[in-house]
PDB file of C-alpha atoms in Angstrom:
ATOM      1  CA  MET A 102      23.561   5.348  -6.802  1.00 50.00           C
ATOM      2  CA  VAL A 103      20.369   4.172  -4.761  1.00 52.00           C
ATOM      3  CA  THR A 104      21.345   1.204  -2.440  1.00 54.00           C
ATOM      4  CA  SER A 105      19.130  -1.885  -2.348  1.00 52.00           C
ATOM      5  CA  ILE A 106      18.300  -1.423   1.623  1.00 52.00           C
ATOM      6  CA  THR A 107      14.451  -1.827   0.582  1.00 51.00           C
ATOM      7  CA  SER A 108      14.643  -4.009  -2.354  1.00 58.00           C
ATOM      8  CA  PHE A 109      13.007  -7.412  -1.862  1.00 60.00           C
ATOM      9  CA  GLY A 110      15.819  -9.928  -2.392  1.00 61.00           C
ATOM     10  CA  ARG A 111      19.554  -9.779  -1.924  1.00 65.00           C
ATOM     11  CA  SER A 112      20.708  -8.979  -5.328  1.00 78.00           C
ATOM     12  CA  GLY A 113      19.308  -7.515  -8.419  1.00 83.00           C
ATOM     13  CA  LEU A 114      19.436 -10.991  -9.793  1.00 89.00           C
ATOM     14  CA  TYR A 115      17.259 -12.595  -6.886  1.00 91.00           C
ATOM     15  CA  ASP A 116      14.929  -9.963  -7.451  1.00 90.00           C
ATOM     16  CA  TRP A 117      14.632 -10.791 -11.006  1.00 90.00           C
ATOM     17  CA  MET A 118      13.997 -14.541 -10.153  1.00 94.00           C
ATOM     18  CA  VAL A 119      11.115 -13.925  -7.819  1.00 93.00           C
ATOM     19  CA  GLN A 120       9.581 -11.597 -10.556  1.00 94.00           C
ATOM     20  CA  ARG A 121       9.398 -14.193 -12.887  1.00 96.00           C
ATOM     21  CA  VAL A 122       8.597 -17.026 -10.145  1.00 97.00           C
ATOM     22  CA  THR A 123       5.696 -14.685  -8.799  1.00 97.00           C
ATOM     23  CA  ALA A 124       4.541 -13.990 -12.403  1.00 97.00           C
ATOM     24  CA  VAL A 125       3.969 -18.154 -13.409  1.00 98.00           C
ATOM     25  CA  VAL A 126       2.127 -18.376  -9.826  1.00 98.00           C
ATOM     26  CA  LEU A 127      -0.235 -15.146 -10.746  1.00 98.00           C
ATOM     27  CA  VAL A 128      -0.304 -16.752 -14.851  1.00 98.00           C
ATOM     28  CA  ALA A 129      -1.511 -20.413 -13.136  1.00 98.00           C
ATOM     29  CA  TYR A 130      -3.793 -18.926 -10.721  1.00 98.00           C
ATOM     30  CA  ALA A 131      -5.705 -16.770 -13.121  1.00 98.00           C
ATOM     31  CA  VAL A 132      -5.982 -19.404 -16.013  1.00 98.00           C
ATOM     32  CA  PHE A 133      -7.815 -21.650 -13.067  1.00 97.00           C
ATOM     33  CA  MET A 134      -9.956 -19.056 -12.248  1.00 96.00           C
ATOM     34  CA  ILE A 135     -10.877 -18.366 -15.637  1.00 96.00           C
ATOM     35  CA  PHE A 136     -11.118 -22.021 -16.889  1.00 95.00           C
ATOM     36  CA  TYR A 137     -13.487 -22.334 -13.659  1.00 94.00           C
ATOM     37  CA  LEU A 138     -15.883 -19.740 -14.101  1.00 93.00           C
ATOM     38  CA  ALA A 139     -15.754 -19.875 -18.315  1.00 93.00           C
ATOM     39  CA  PHE A 140     -16.348 -23.969 -18.308  1.00 91.00           C
ATOM     40  CA  GLY A 141     -18.110 -24.899 -14.892  1.00 84.00           C
ATOM     41  CA  ASP A 142     -21.694 -24.962 -14.505  1.00 85.00           C
ATOM     42  CA  GLU A 143     -23.760 -21.902 -13.953  1.00 86.00           C
ATOM     43  CA  LEU A 144     -21.976 -20.423 -10.692  1.00 88.00           C
ATOM     44  CA  THR A 145     -24.109 -20.380  -7.641  1.00 91.00           C
ATOM     45  CA  PHE A 146     -23.023 -19.003  -3.897  1.00 93.00           C
ATOM     46  CA  GLU A 147     -23.112 -23.003  -2.873  1.00 93.00           C
ATOM     47  CA  GLN A 148     -20.378 -23.578  -5.176  1.00 92.00           C
ATOM     48  CA  TRP A 149     -18.204 -20.641  -5.074  1.00 91.00           C
ATOM     49  CA  LYS A 150     -18.164 -21.412  -1.088  1.00 92.00           C
ATOM     50  CA  GLY A 151     -17.535 -24.748  -2.096  1.00 92.00           C
ATOM     51  CA  LEU A 152     -14.411 -24.234  -3.991  1.00 92.00           C
ATOM     52  CA  PHE A 153     -12.804 -21.597  -1.128  1.00 93.00           C
ATOM     53  CA  ASP A 154     -13.951 -24.451   1.375  1.00 92.00           C
ATOM     54  CA  GLY A 155     -11.010 -26.673   0.025  1.00 92.00           C
ATOM     55  CA  THR A 156      -7.340 -26.642   1.761  1.00 94.00           C
ATOM     56  CA  ALA A 157      -5.632 -26.670  -1.670  1.00 95.00           C
ATOM     57  CA  MET A 158      -7.539 -23.961  -2.763  1.00 96.00           C
ATOM     58  CA  ARG A 159      -7.009 -21.586  -0.023  1.00 95.00           C
ATOM     59  CA  ILE A 160      -3.251 -22.407  -0.289  1.00 96.00           C
ATOM     60  CA  PHE A 161      -3.108 -21.889  -3.794  1.00 97.00           C
ATOM     61  CA  THR A 162      -5.066 -18.695  -3.280  1.00 97.00           C
ATOM     62  CA  LEU A 163      -2.522 -18.265  -0.269  1.00 96.00           C
ATOM     63  CA  LEU A 164       0.281 -18.671  -2.342  1.00 97.00           C
ATOM     64  CA  ALA A 165      -1.267 -15.858  -5.093  1.00 98.00           C
ATOM     65  CA  LEU A 166      -1.526 -13.597  -2.842  1.00 97.00           C
ATOM     66  CA  PHE A 167       1.919 -13.783  -1.449  1.00 97.00           C
ATOM     67  CA  SER A 168       3.219 -13.845  -4.940  1.00 97.00           C
ATOM     68  CA  MET A 169       0.970 -10.348  -5.883  1.00 97.00           C
ATOM     69  CA  ALA A 170       2.298  -8.867  -2.774  1.00 96.00           C
ATOM     70  CA  ALA A 171       5.808  -9.737  -3.771  1.00 95.00           C
ATOM     71  CA  HIS A 172       5.543  -8.978  -7.477  1.00 96.00           C
ATOM     72  CA  ALA A 173       4.176  -5.963  -6.714  1.00 95.00           C
ATOM     73  CA  TRP A 174       6.674  -4.839  -3.961  1.00 94.00           C
ATOM     74  CA  ILE A 175       9.575  -5.504  -6.518  1.00 94.00           C
ATOM     75  CA  GLY A 176       7.843  -3.934  -9.290  1.00 93.00           C
ATOM     76  CA  LEU A 177       7.142  -0.873  -7.481  1.00 93.00           C
ATOM     77  CA  TRP A 178      10.351  -0.501  -5.899  1.00 92.00           C
ATOM     78  CA  SER A 179      12.248  -1.037  -8.937  1.00 91.00           C
ATOM     79  CA  VAL A 180       9.771   2.144 -10.702  1.00 93.00           C
ATOM     80  CA  SER A 181      10.213   4.154  -7.600  1.00 94.00           C
ATOM     81  CA  THR A 182      14.227   3.942  -7.402  1.00 93.00           C
ATOM     82  CA  ASP A 183      14.364   4.558 -11.034  1.00 94.00           C
ATOM     83  CA  TYR A 184      11.726   7.789 -11.763  1.00 96.00           C
ATOM     84  CA  ILE A 185      11.529   9.090  -7.800  1.00 93.00           C
ATOM     85  CA  LYS A 186      14.707  10.780  -7.531  1.00 93.00           C
ATOM     86  CA  PRO A 187      14.517  12.799  -4.303  1.00 95.00           C
ATOM     87  CA  THR A 188      15.013  10.653  -1.262  1.00 94.00           C
ATOM     88  CA  GLY A 189      12.004  11.837   0.630  1.00 95.00           C
ATOM     89  CA  ALA A 190       9.361  11.527  -2.182  1.00 96.00           C
ATOM     90  CA  ARG A 191      10.827   7.993  -3.043  1.00 95.00           C
ATOM     91  CA  PHE A 192      10.633   6.728   1.015  1.00 95.00           C
ATOM     92  CA  LEU A 193       7.054   7.997   1.101  1.00 96.00           C
ATOM     93  CA  PHE A 194       5.974   6.136  -2.021  1.00 96.00           C
ATOM     94  CA  GLN A 195       7.787   3.204  -1.008  1.00 95.00           C
ATOM     95  CA  SER A 196       6.040   3.560   2.404  1.00 95.00           C
ATOM     96  CA  VAL A 197       2.969   4.132   1.391  1.00 96.00           C
ATOM     97  CA  CYS A 198       3.290   1.120  -1.238  1.00 95.00           C
ATOM     98  CA  GLY A 199       4.643  -1.226   1.373  1.00 95.00           C
ATOM     99  CA  LEU A 200       1.937  -0.285   4.339  1.00 96.00           C
ATOM    100  CA  LEU A 201      -0.900  -1.291   1.143  1.00 96.00           C
ATOM    101  CA  THR A 202       0.543  -4.330   0.474  1.00 96.00           C
ATOM    102  CA  PHE A 203       0.652  -5.574   3.752  1.00 96.00           C
ATOM    103  CA  ILE A 204      -2.903  -4.204   4.589  1.00 97.00           C
ATOM    104  CA  TYR A 205      -4.347  -6.517   1.606  1.00 96.00           C
ATOM    105  CA  VAL A 206      -2.181  -9.225   2.659  1.00 96.00           C
ATOM    106  CA  VAL A 207      -3.554  -9.137   6.010  1.00 96.00           C
ATOM    107  CA  TRP A 208      -7.203  -8.477   4.271  1.00 96.00           C
ATOM    108  CA  GLY A 209      -7.152 -11.068   2.437  1.00 95.00           C
ATOM    109  CA  ILE A 210      -5.917 -13.715   4.829  1.00 95.00           C
ATOM    110  CA  GLN A 211      -8.736 -12.552   6.918  1.00 95.00           C
ATOM    111  CA  ILE A 212     -11.200 -12.864   3.960  1.00 92.00           C
ATOM    112  CA  LEU A 213      -9.569 -16.325   3.032  1.00 92.00           C
ATOM    113  CA  TRP A 214      -9.124 -18.073   6.266  1.00 88.00           C
ATOM    114  CA  GLY A 215     -11.985 -16.432   8.198  1.00 84.00           C
ATOM    115  CA  ILE A 216      -9.691 -15.253  11.052  1.00 66.00           C
TER     116      ILE A 216
END
């Protein structure tokens, strides 16, 4: 039996709930961006920069970034524990996924906040 030591949450129910909440956040962000791009004026660099200069949009984007990271980690952890049986291969896969997720989040924060 696979233990949940590398799982995101305390239990399967908690992971399930996080997966659903992060999915709602990602859908809300995607819908907002689609409507902004589809029904806005012709997009210029100044408009795009103005959108992301606002604190509310930065926080919403940061929330979407963290949601993407948590959602991806839970999904990949679930798939890897179900389908990658050798412990070493599963550990390597999960380590690479965790490292890439961390890199993407740090990179996203740098882009978003200009750090």
